[in-house]
Short mmCIF file of C-alpha atoms in Angstrom, two decimals:
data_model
loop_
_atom_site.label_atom_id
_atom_site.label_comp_id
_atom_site.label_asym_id
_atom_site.label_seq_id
_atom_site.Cartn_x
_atom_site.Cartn_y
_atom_site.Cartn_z
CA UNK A 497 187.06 -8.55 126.77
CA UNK A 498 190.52 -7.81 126.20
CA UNK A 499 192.20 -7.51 129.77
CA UNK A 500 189.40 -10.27 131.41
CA UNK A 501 191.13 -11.39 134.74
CA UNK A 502 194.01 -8.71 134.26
CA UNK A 503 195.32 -6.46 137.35
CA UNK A 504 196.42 -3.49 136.21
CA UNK A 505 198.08 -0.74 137.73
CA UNK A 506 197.45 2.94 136.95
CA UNK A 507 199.08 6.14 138.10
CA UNK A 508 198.16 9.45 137.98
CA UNK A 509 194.56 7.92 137.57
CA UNK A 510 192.27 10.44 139.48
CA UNK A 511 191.68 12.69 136.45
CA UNK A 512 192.34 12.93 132.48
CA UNK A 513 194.41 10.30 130.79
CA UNK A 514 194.60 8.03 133.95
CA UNK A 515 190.84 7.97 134.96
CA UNK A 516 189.92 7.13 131.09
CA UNK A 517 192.42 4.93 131.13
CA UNK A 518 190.88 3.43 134.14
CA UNK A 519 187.30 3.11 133.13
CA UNK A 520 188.28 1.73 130.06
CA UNK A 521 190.44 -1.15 130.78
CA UNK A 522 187.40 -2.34 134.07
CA UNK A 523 185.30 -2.22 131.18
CA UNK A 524 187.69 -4.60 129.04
CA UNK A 525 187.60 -6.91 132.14
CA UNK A 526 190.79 -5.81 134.06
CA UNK A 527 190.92 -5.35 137.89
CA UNK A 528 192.17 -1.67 138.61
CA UNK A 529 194.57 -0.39 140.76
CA UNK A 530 193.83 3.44 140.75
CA UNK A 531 196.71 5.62 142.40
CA UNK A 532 196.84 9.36 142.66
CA UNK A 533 198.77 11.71 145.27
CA UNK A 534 195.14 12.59 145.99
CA UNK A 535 193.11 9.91 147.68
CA UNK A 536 189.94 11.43 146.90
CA UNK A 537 190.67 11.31 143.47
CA UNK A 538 191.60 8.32 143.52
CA UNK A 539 188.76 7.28 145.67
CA UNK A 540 185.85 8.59 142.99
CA UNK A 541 188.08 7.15 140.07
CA UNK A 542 187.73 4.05 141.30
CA UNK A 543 184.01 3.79 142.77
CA UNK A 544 182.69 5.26 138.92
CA UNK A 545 183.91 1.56 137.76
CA UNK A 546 181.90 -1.00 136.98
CA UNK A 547 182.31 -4.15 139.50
CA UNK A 548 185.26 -6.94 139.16
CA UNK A 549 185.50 -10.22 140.90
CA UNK A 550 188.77 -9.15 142.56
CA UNK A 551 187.56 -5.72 143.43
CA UNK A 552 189.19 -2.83 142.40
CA UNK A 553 190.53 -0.43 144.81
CA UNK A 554 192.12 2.79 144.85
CA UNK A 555 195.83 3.88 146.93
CA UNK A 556 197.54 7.29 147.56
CA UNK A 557 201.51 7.46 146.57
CA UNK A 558 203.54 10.14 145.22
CA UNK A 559 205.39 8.41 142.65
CA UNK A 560 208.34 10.57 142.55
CA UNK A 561 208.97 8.31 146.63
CA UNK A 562 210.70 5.42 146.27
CA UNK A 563 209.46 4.76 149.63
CA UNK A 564 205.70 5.27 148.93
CA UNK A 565 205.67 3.31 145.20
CA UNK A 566 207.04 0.74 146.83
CA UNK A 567 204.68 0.23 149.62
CA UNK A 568 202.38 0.62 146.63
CA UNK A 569 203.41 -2.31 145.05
CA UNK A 570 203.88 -4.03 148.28
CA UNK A 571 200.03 -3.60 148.88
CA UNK A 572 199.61 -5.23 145.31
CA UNK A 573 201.76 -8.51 146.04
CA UNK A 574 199.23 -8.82 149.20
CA UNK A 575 195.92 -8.60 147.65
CA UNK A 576 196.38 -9.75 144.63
CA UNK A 577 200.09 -11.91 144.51
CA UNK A 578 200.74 -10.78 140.96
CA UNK A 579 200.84 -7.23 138.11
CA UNK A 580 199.90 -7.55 134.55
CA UNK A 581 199.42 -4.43 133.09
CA UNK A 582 201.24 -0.89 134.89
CA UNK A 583 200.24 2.09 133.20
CA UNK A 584 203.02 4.89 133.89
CA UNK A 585 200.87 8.08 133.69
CA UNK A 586 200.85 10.43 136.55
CA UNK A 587 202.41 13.52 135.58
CA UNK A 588 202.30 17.85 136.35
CA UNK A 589 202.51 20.61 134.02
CA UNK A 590 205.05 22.83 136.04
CA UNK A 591 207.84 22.56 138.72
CA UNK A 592 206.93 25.22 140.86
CA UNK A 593 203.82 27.80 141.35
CA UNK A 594 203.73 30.57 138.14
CA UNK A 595 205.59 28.46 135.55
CA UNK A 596 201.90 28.13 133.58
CA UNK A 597 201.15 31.97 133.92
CA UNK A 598 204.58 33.00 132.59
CA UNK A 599 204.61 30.26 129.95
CA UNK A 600 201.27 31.68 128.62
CA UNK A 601 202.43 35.09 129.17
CA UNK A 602 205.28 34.63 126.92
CA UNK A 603 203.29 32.35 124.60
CA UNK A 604 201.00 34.82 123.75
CA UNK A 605 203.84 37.59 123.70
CA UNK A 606 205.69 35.69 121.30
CA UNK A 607 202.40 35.03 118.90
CA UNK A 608 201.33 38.19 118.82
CA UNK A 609 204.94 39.16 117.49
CA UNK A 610 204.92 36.34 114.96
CA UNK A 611 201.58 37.54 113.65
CA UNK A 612 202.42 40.83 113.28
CA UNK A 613 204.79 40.28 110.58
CA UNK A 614 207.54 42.34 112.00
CA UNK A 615 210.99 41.48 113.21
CA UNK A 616 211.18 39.02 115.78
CA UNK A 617 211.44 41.13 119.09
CA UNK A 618 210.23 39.01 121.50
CA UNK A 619 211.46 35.90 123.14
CA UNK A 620 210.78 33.10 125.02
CA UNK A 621 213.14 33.64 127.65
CA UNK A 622 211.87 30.91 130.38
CA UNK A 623 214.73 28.70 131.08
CA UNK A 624 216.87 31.30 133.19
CA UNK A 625 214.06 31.41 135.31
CA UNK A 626 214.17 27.51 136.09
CA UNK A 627 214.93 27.23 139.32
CA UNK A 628 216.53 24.10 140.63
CA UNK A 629 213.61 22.87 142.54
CA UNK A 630 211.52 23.25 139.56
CA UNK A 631 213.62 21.24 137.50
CA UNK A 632 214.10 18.48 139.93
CA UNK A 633 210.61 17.99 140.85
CA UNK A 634 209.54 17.98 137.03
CA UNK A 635 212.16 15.15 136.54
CA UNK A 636 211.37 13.28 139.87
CA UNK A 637 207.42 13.25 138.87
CA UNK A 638 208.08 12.16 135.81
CA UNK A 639 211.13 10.25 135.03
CA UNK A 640 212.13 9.02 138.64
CA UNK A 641 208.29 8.24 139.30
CA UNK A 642 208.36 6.17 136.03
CA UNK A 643 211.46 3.96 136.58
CA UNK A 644 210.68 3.66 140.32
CA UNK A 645 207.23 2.02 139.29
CA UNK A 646 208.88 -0.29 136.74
CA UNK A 647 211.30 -1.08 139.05
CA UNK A 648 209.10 -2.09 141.85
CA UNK A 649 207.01 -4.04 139.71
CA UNK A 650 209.04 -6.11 137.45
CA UNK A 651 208.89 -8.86 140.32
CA UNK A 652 205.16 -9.20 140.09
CA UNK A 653 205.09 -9.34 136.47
CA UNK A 654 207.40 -12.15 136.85
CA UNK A 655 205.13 -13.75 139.29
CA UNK A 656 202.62 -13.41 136.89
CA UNK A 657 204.54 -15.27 133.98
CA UNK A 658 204.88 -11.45 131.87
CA UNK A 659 203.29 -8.83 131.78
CA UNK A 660 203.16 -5.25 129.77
CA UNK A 661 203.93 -1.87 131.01
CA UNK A 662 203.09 1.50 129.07
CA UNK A 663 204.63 4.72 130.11
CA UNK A 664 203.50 7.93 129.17
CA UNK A 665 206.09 10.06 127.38
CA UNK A 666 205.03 13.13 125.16
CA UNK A 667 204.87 14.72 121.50
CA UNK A 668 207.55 17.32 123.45
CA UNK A 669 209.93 14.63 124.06
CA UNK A 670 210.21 14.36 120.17
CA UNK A 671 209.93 18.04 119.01
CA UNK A 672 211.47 19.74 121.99
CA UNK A 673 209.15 22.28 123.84
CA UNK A 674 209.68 25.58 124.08
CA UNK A 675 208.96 27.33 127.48
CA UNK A 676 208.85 23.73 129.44
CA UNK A 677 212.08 22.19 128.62
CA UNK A 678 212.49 20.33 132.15
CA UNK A 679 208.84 18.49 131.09
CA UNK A 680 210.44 18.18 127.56
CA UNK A 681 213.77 16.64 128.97
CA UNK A 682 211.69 14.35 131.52
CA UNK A 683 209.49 13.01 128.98
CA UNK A 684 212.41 12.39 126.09
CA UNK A 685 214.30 10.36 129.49
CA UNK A 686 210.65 8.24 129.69
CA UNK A 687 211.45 7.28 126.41
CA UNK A 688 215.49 6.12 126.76
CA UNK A 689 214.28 3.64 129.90
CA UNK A 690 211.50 2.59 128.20
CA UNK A 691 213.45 1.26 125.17
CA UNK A 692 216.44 0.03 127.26
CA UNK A 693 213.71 -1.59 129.83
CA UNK A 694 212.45 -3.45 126.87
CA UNK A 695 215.71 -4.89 125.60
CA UNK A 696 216.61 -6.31 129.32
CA UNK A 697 213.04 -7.69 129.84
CA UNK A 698 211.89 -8.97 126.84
CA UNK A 699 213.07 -12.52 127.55
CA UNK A 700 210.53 -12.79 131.23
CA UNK A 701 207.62 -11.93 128.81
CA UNK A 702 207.20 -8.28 129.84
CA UNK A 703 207.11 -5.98 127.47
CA UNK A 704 207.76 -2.49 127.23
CA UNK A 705 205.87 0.65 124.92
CA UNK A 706 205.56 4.21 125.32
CA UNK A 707 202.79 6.65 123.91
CA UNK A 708 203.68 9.85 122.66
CA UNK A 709 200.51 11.71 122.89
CA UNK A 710 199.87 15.32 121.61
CA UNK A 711 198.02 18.24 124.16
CA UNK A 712 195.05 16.75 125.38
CA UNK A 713 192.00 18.50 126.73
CA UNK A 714 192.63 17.33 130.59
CA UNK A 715 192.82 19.45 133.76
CA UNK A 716 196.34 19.61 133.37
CA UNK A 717 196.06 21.83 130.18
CA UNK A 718 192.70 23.80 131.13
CA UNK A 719 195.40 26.88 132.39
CA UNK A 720 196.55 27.09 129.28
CA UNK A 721 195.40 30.56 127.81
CA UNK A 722 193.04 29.67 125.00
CA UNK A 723 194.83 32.02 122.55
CA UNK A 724 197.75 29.29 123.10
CA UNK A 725 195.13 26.46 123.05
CA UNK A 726 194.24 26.99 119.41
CA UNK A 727 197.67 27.81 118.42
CA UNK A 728 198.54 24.38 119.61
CA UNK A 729 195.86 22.82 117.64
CA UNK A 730 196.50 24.88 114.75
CA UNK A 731 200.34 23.15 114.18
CA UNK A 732 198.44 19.92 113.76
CA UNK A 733 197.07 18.05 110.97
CA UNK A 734 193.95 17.33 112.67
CA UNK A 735 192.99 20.77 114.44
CA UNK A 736 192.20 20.39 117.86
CA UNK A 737 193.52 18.89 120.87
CA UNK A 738 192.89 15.45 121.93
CA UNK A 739 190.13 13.78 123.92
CA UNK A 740 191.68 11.67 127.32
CA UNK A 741 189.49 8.72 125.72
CA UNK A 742 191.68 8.59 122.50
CA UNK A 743 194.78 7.94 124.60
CA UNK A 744 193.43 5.61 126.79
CA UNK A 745 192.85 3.58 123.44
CA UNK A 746 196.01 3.16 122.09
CA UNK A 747 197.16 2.30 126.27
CA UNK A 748 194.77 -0.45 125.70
CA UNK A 749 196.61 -1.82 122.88
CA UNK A 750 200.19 -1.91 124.24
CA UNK A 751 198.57 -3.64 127.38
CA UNK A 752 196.56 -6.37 125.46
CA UNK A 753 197.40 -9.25 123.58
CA UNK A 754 196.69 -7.45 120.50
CA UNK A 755 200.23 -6.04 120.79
CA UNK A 756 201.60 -9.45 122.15
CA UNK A 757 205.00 -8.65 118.99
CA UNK A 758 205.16 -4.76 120.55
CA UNK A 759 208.23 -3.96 122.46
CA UNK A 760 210.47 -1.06 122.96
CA UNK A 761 208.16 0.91 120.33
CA UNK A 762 206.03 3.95 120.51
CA UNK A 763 203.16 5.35 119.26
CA UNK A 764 202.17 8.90 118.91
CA UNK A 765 198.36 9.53 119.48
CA UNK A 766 199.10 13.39 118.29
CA UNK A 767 196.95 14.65 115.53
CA UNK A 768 200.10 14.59 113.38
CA UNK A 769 201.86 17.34 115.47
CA UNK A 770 204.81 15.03 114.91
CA UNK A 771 205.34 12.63 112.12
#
């Protein structure tokens, strides 16, 4: 078992990425921590896992609080007095209410167009209807939510003599996005702190890797219109989208010892969207 004895720490954990990310690393021996804003979620996540010694347990915090990660990680440091593994993962697809509908709106729009061979008519045209809330929640999910997780536990990893943290960026942080370019701009950010968090913590033993992953068939994607779906898995060497199981894999190797020389690096579970 690769993470026997292991507590690790998982965000965004109640569905997709996070809950196979979950199951996997209690069945490689690790003692879960399964957070999601929803504590029912959370709740089931954590209950479909098979037994530990320590217990795992599931908590309700909206990473994008200071405040509630760190009463997160407070509630760590009292059950369990250390962190080995933190899995950076919770995440949403849009800022505000609509932004899917008129991304696949467009999306399709903008297809069509392509595919009819004609002059290119039709545009994108989603940014000037950004709003500020939009973009500052997408960024406080996603980038803030990361670094205040790090943040709060770098302590505990140094309690527990190292330790290796894994934050989710995306295949949009590399190629740009078109039509979510606050995600985009969040997730390229994930990767700048993850590299810099690397250099500064490399010498306590905790290290520091980022997966880029391509669409993957979770709840956050099943609004996208299906049209869009397999033009997505069309741009990619291997045509379809992604199974939640495949990224939880490579998670599980930047949080075992099997990546014990891996810092500041990144790997791209993406079909070959992005090479």
């Amino acid at each position: 078992m690769r993470l026997r004895d292991r507590i690790a720490l998982i965000t965004g954990a109640g569905s997709g990425i996070g809950a196979s990310t979950a199951a996997l690393f209690a069945a490689e021996g690790a003692t879960v921590i399964v957070n999601d804003m929803s504590r029912p979620a959370a709740d089931a996540t954590a209950a479909a896992l098979p037994r530990s010694e320590a217990g795992h347990w599931a908590v309700a915090a909206d990473v994008s609080s200071s405040t509630e990660v760190q009463a997160m990680l407070d509630d760590v440091r009292e059950r369990h007095g250390r962190l080995d593994v933190l899995v950076n993962n919770a995440g949403i697809s849009e800022g505000a209410p609509g932004e899917t509908a008129r991304v696949n709106a467009n999306a399709t729009a903008v297809l069509a167009n392509v595919m009819g061979g004609g002059p290119r008519d039709v545009h994108w045209d989603i940014t000037p209807h950004i709003t500020d809330d939009s973009w500052s929640r997408m960024l406080a999910v996603h980038l803030s939510g990361t670094f205040f997780c790090c943040r709060a536990a770098i302590p505990l990893m140094q309690a527990a003599g190292g330790g290796a943290i894994v934050n989710l960026s995306s295949a949009g942080a590399l190629l740009g996005q078109p039509g979510v370019p606050h995600y985009a701009a969040a997730k390229a950010g994930i990767l700048g702190l993850t590299r810099s968090l690397a250099g500064e913590l490399g010498s306590r033993g905790i290290r520091v890797n980022a997966l880029c992953p391509g669409t993957i068939d979770t709840p956050m994607t099943k609004d996208i219109d299906e049209a869009v779906r397999i033009m997505i898995a069309a741009t990619a060497p291997i045509s379809r989208l992604a199974d939640p199981g495949e990224v939880a894999a490579a998670a599980l190797f930047l949080a075992c010892d099997e990546s014990s020389f891996f810092t500041g690096q990144t790997l791209e579970p993406n079909g070959g969207i992005h090479m």
